[in-house]
CSV table of C-alpha atoms and ligand atoms in Angstrom, one decimal:
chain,number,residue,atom,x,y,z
X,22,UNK,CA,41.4,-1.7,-30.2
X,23,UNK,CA,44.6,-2.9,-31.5
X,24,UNK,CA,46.3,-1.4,-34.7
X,25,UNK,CA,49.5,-4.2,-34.6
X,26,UNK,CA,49.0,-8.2,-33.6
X,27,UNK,CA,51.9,-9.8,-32.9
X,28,UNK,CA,52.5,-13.5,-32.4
X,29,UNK,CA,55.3,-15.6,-32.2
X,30,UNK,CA,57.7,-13.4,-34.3
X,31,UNK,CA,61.3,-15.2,-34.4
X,32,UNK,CA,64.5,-14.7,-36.0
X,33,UNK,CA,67.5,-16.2,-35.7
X,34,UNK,CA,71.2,-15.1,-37.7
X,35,UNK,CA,73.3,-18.4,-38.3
X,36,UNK,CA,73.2,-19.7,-34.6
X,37,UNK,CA,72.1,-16.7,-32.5
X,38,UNK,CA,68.6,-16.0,-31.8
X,39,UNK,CA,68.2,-12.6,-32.2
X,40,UNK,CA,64.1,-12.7,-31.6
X,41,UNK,CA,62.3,-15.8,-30.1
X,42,UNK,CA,58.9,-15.9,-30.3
X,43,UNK,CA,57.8,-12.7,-29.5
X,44,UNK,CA,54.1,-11.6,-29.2
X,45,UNK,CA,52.5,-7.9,-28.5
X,46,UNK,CA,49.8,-5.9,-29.6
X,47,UNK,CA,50.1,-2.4,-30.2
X,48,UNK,CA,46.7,-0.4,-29.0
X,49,UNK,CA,45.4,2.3,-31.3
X,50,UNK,CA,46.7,5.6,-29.7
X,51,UNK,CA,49.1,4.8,-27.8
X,52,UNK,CA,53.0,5.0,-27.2
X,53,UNK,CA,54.6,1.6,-26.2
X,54,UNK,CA,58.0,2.0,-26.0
X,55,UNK,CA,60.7,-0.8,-26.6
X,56,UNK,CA,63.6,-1.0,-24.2
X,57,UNK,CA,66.5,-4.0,-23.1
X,58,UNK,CA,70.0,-3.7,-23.3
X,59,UNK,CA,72.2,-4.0,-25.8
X,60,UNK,CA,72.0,-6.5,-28.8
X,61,UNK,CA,68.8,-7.3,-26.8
X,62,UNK,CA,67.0,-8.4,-30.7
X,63,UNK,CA,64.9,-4.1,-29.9
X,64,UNK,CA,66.2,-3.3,-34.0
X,65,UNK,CA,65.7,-7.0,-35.2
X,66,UNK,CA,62.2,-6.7,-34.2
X,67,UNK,CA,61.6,-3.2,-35.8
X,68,UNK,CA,63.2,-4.4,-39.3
X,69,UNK,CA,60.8,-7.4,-39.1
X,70,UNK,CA,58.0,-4.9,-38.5
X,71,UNK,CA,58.9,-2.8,-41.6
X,72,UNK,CA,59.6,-5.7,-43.9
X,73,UNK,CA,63.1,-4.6,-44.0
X,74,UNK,CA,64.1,-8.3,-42.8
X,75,UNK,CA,62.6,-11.4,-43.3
X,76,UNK,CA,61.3,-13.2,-40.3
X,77,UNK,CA,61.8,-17.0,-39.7
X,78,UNK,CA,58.1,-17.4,-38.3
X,79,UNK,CA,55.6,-15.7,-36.2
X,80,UNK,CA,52.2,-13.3,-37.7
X,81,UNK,CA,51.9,-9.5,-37.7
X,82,UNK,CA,48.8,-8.2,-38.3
X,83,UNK,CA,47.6,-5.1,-39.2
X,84,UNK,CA,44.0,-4.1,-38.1
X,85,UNK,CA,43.5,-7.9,-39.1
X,86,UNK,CA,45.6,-8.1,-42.4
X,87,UNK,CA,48.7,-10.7,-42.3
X,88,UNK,CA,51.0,-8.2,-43.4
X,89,UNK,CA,54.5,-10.7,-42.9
X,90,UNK,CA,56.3,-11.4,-45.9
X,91,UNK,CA,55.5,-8.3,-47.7
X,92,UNK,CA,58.2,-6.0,-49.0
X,93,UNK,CA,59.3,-3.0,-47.1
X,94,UNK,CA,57.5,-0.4,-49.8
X,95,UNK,CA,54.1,-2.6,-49.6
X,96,UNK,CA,54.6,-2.5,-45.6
X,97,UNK,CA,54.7,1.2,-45.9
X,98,UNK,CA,52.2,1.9,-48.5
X,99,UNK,CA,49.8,-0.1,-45.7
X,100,UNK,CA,50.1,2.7,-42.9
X,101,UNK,CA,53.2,1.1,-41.1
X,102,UNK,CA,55.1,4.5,-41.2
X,103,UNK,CA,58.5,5.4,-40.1
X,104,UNK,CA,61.6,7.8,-39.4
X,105,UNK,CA,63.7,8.0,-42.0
X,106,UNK,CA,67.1,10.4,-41.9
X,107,UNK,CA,66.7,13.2,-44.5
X,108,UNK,CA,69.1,11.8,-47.6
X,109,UNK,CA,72.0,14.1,-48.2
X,110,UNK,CA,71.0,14.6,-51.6
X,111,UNK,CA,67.6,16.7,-50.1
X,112,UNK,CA,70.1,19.4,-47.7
X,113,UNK,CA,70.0,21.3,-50.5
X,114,UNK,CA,66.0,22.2,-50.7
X,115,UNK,CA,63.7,24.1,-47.7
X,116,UNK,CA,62.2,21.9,-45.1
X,117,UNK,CA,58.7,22.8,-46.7
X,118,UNK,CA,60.2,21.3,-50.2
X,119,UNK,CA,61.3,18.2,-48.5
X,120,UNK,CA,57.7,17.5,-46.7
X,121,UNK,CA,55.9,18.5,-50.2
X,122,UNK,CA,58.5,15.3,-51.9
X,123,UNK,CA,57.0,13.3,-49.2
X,124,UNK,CA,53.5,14.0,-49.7
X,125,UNK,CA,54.1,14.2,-53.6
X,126,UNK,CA,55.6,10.0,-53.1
X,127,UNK,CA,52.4,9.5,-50.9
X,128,UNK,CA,50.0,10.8,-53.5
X,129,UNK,CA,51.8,8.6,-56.5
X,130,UNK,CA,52.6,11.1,-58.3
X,131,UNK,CA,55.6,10.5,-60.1
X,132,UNK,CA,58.9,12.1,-59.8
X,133,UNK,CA,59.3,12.4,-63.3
X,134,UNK,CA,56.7,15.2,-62.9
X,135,UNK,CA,59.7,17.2,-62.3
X,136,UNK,CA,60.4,20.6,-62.7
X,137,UNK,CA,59.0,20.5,-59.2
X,138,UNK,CA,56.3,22.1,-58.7
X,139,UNK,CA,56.6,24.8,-55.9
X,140,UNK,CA,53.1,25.0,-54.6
X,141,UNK,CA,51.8,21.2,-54.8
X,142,UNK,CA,50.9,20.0,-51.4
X,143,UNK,CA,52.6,23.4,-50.2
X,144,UNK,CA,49.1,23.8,-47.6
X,145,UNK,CA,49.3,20.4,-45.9
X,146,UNK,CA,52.9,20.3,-46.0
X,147,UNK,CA,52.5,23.9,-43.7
X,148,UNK,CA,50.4,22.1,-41.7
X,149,UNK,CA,52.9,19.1,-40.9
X,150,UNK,CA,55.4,21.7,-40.0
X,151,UNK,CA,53.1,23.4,-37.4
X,152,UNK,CA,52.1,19.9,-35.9
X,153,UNK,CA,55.9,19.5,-34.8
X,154,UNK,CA,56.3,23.6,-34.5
X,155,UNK,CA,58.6,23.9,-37.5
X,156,UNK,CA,56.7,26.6,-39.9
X,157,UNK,CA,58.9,29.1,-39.0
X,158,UNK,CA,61.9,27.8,-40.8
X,159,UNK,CA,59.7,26.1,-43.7
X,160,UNK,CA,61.9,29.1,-45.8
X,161,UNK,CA,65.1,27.2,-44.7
X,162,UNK,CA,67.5,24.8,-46.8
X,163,UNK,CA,67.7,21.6,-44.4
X,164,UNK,CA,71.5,21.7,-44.8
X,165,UNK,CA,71.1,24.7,-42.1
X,166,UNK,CA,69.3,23.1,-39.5
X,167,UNK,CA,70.2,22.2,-36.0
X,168,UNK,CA,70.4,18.8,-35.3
X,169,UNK,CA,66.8,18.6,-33.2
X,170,UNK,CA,64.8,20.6,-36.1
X,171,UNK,CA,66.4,17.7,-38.4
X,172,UNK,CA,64.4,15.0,-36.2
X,173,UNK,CA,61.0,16.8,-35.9
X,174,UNK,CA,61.5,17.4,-39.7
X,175,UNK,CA,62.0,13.6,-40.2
X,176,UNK,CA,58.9,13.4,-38.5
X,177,UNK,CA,57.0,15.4,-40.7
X,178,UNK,CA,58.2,13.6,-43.5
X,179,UNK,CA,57.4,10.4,-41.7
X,180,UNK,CA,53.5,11.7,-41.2
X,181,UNK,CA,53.0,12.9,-44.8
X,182,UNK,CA,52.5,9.2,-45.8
X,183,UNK,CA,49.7,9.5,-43.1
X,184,UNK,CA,51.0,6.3,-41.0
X,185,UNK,CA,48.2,4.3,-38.8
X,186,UNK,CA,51.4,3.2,-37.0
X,187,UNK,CA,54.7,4.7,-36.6
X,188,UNK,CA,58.0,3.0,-35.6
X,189,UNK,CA,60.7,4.8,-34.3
X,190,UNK,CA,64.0,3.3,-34.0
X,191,UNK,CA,65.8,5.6,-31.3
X,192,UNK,CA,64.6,8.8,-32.4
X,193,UNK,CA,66.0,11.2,-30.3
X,194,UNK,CA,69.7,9.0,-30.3
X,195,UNK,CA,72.3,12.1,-30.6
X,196,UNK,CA,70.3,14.2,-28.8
X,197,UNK,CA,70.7,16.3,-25.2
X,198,UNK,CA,68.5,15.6,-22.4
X,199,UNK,CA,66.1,17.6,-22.7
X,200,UNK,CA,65.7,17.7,-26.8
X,201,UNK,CA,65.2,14.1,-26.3
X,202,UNK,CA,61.9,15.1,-23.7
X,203,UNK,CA,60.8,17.5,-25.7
X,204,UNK,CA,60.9,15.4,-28.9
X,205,UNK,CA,58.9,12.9,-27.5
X,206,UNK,CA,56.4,14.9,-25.7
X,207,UNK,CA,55.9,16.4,-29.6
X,208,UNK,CA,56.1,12.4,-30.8
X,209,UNK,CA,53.0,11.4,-27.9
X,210,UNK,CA,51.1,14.8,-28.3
X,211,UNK,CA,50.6,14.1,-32.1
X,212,UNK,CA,49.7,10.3,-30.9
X,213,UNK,CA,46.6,11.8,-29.2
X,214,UNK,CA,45.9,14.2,-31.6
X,215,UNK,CA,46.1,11.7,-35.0
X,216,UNK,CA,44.7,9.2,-32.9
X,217,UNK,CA,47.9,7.0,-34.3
X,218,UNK,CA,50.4,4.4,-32.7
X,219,UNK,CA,53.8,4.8,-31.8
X,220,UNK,CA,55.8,1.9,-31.0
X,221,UNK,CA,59.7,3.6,-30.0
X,222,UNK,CA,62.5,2.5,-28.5
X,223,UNK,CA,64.9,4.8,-26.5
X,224,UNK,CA,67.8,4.0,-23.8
X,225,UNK,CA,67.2,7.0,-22.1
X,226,UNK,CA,64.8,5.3,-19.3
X,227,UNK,CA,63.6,9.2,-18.1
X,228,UNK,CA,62.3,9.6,-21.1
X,229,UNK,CA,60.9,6.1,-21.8
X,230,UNK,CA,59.2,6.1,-18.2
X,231,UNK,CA,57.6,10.1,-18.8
X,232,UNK,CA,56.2,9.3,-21.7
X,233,UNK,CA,55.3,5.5,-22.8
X,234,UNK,CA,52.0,4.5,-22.7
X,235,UNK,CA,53.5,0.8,-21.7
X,236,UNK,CA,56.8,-0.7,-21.9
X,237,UNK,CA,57.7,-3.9,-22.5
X,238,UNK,CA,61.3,-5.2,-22.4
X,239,UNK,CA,63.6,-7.6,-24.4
X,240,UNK,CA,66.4,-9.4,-22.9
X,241,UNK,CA,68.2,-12.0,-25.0
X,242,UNK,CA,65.8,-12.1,-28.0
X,243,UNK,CA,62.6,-12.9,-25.4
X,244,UNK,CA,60.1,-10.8,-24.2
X,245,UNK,CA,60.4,-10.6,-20.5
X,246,UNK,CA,57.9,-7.9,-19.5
X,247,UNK,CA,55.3,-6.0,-20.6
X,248,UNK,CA,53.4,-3.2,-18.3
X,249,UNK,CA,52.6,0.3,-17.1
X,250,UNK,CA,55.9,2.4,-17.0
X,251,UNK,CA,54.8,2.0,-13.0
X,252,UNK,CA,54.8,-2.2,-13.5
X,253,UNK,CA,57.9,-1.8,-15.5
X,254,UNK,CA,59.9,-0.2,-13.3
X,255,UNK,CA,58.9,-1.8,-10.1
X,256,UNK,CA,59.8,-5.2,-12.0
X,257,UNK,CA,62.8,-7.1,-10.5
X,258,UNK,CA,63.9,-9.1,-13.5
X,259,UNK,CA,64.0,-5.6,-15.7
X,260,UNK,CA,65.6,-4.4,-12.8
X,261,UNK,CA,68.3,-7.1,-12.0
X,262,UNK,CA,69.1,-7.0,-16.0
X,263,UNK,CA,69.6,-3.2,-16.0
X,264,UNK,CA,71.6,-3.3,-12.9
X,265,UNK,CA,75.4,-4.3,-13.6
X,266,UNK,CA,75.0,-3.7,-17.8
X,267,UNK,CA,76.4,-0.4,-17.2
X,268,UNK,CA,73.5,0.6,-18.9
X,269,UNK,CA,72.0,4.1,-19.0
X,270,UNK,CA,69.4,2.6,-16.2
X,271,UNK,CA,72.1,2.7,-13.9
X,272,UNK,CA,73.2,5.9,-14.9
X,273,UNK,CA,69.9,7.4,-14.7
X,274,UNK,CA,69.3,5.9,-11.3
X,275,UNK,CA,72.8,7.2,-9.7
X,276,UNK,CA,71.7,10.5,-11.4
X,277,UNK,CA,68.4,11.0,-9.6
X,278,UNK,CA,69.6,9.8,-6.5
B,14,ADP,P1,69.3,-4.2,-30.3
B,14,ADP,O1,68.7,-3.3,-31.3
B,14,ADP,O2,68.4,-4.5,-29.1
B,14,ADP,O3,70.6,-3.6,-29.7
B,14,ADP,P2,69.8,-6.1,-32.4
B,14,ADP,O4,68.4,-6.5,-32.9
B,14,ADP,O5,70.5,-5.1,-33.2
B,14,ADP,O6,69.7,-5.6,-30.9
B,14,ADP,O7,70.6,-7.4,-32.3
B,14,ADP,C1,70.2,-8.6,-31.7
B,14,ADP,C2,71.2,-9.8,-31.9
B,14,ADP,O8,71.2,-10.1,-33.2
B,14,ADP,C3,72.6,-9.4,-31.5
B,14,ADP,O9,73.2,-10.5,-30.9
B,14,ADP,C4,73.2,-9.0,-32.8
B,14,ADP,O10,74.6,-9.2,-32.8
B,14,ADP,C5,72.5,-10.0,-33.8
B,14,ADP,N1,72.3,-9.4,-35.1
B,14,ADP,C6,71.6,-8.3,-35.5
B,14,ADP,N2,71.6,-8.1,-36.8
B,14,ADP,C7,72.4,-9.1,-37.3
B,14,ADP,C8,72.9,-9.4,-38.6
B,14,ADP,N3,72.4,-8.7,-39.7
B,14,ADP,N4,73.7,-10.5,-38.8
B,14,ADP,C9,74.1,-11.2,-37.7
B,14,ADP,N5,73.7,-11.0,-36.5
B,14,ADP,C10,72.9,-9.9,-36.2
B,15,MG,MG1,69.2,-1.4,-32.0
């Protein structure tokens, strides 16, 4: 079953085609990670997604429902979740206080309710922080947090609005090696366990071969491939386009040689 239909999605900014034509579908449950190089049209297609940019043409459907054209608040009020970075404005409350805002927004209950309310949504906003292992510094002003507890907090925050889909625009970007791993081994055990979608990109190809479901690949604004991690990397025009970019496919190739 598919959550996300896409067909013939296209944008273009004065003469350069960012996205041409693309179609995917994104399969309920799953992680399909978005990869191509640089100013490949990966970020175009994600604002297109979330309604944060107006496409030229093309359909996007969710679970059926034409959902292009709407604004980015009706995309996301729809189930088409994503990461947001904490505002600086919120450093100043716990991490539990920032997922209880988020469930508070969810719920439509006004700000303006204000003095906040300590213990609204204070139980499932514990339970967010344990699904990405972060109760035990619910306590804790976000101001202090490392910078990996920052991206599994913006995850709970992004899962209070109880997304059918989630897009994450490289989520672990700024992160070591092995933060990135663990942050989307947390990103596709949650998959399976909310039974959600996760459509990602990341240039890290480790982390993007360990852990997508599929892959597919932009080059150029066109969708060239579209497989297993196993298809993907066995594919020579993904691999002739990674070769000579200087791109972190090389890198990670020279590394595990
Ligand atoms: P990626 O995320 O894969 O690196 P982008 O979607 O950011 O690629 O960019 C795709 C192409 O569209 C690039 O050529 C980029 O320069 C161009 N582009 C993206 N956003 C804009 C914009 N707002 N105005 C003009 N050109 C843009
Ligand atoms: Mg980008």
């Amino acid at each position: 079953m598919s959550s996300l239909v896409v067909k013939g999605l296209s944008k273009s900014f004065g003469g350069v085609k960012a996205v041409t034509n693309v179609g995917f579908e994104v399969r309920k449950g799953e992680l399909l990670a978005l990869i191509g190089p640089n100013g490949a049209g990966k970020s175009t297609c994600f604002n297109m997604l979330n309604g944060q940019l107006k496409a030229d043409g093309g359909s996007i459907k969710l679970f059926g429902e034409e959902i292009i054209g709407l604004e980015p608040r009706q995309v996301w009020r729809k189930g088409v979740g994503r990461t947001f970075q904490i505002a600086a404005t919120f450093t100043s409350m716990t991490v539990i206080e920032n997922v209880q805002m988020a469930l508070i927004s969810h719920h439509k209950r006004l700000l303006s309710m204000l003095p906040f309310a300590g213990s609204l949504y204070k139980e499932e906003a514990y339970e967010l922080l344990e699904l990405v292992s972060m109760q035990d510094q619910a306590e804790r002003p976000c101001g202090m947090l490392a910078y990996g507890d920052v991206k599994r907090l913006e995850l709970a925050i992004a899962l209070a609005n109880d997304p059918q889909i989630l897009l994450m625009d490289e989520p672990a970007a700024g992160m070591a090696p092995n933060e990135r791993i663990a942050l989307m081994q947390l990103t596709a055990d949650i998959v399976k366990e909310k039974d959600i979608s996760v459509l990602f990109t990341e240039h890290d190809m480790d982390v993007v071969f360990s852990h997508a479901d599929r892959v597919m690949v932009l080059n150029r604004g066109e969708l060239i491939a579209l497989g297993l991690p196993s298809e993907i990397r066995e594919n020579e025009e993904v691999q002739s386009i990674y070769l000579g970019t200087g791109a972190v496919y090389d890198e990670e190739l020279v590394g595990n040689a």
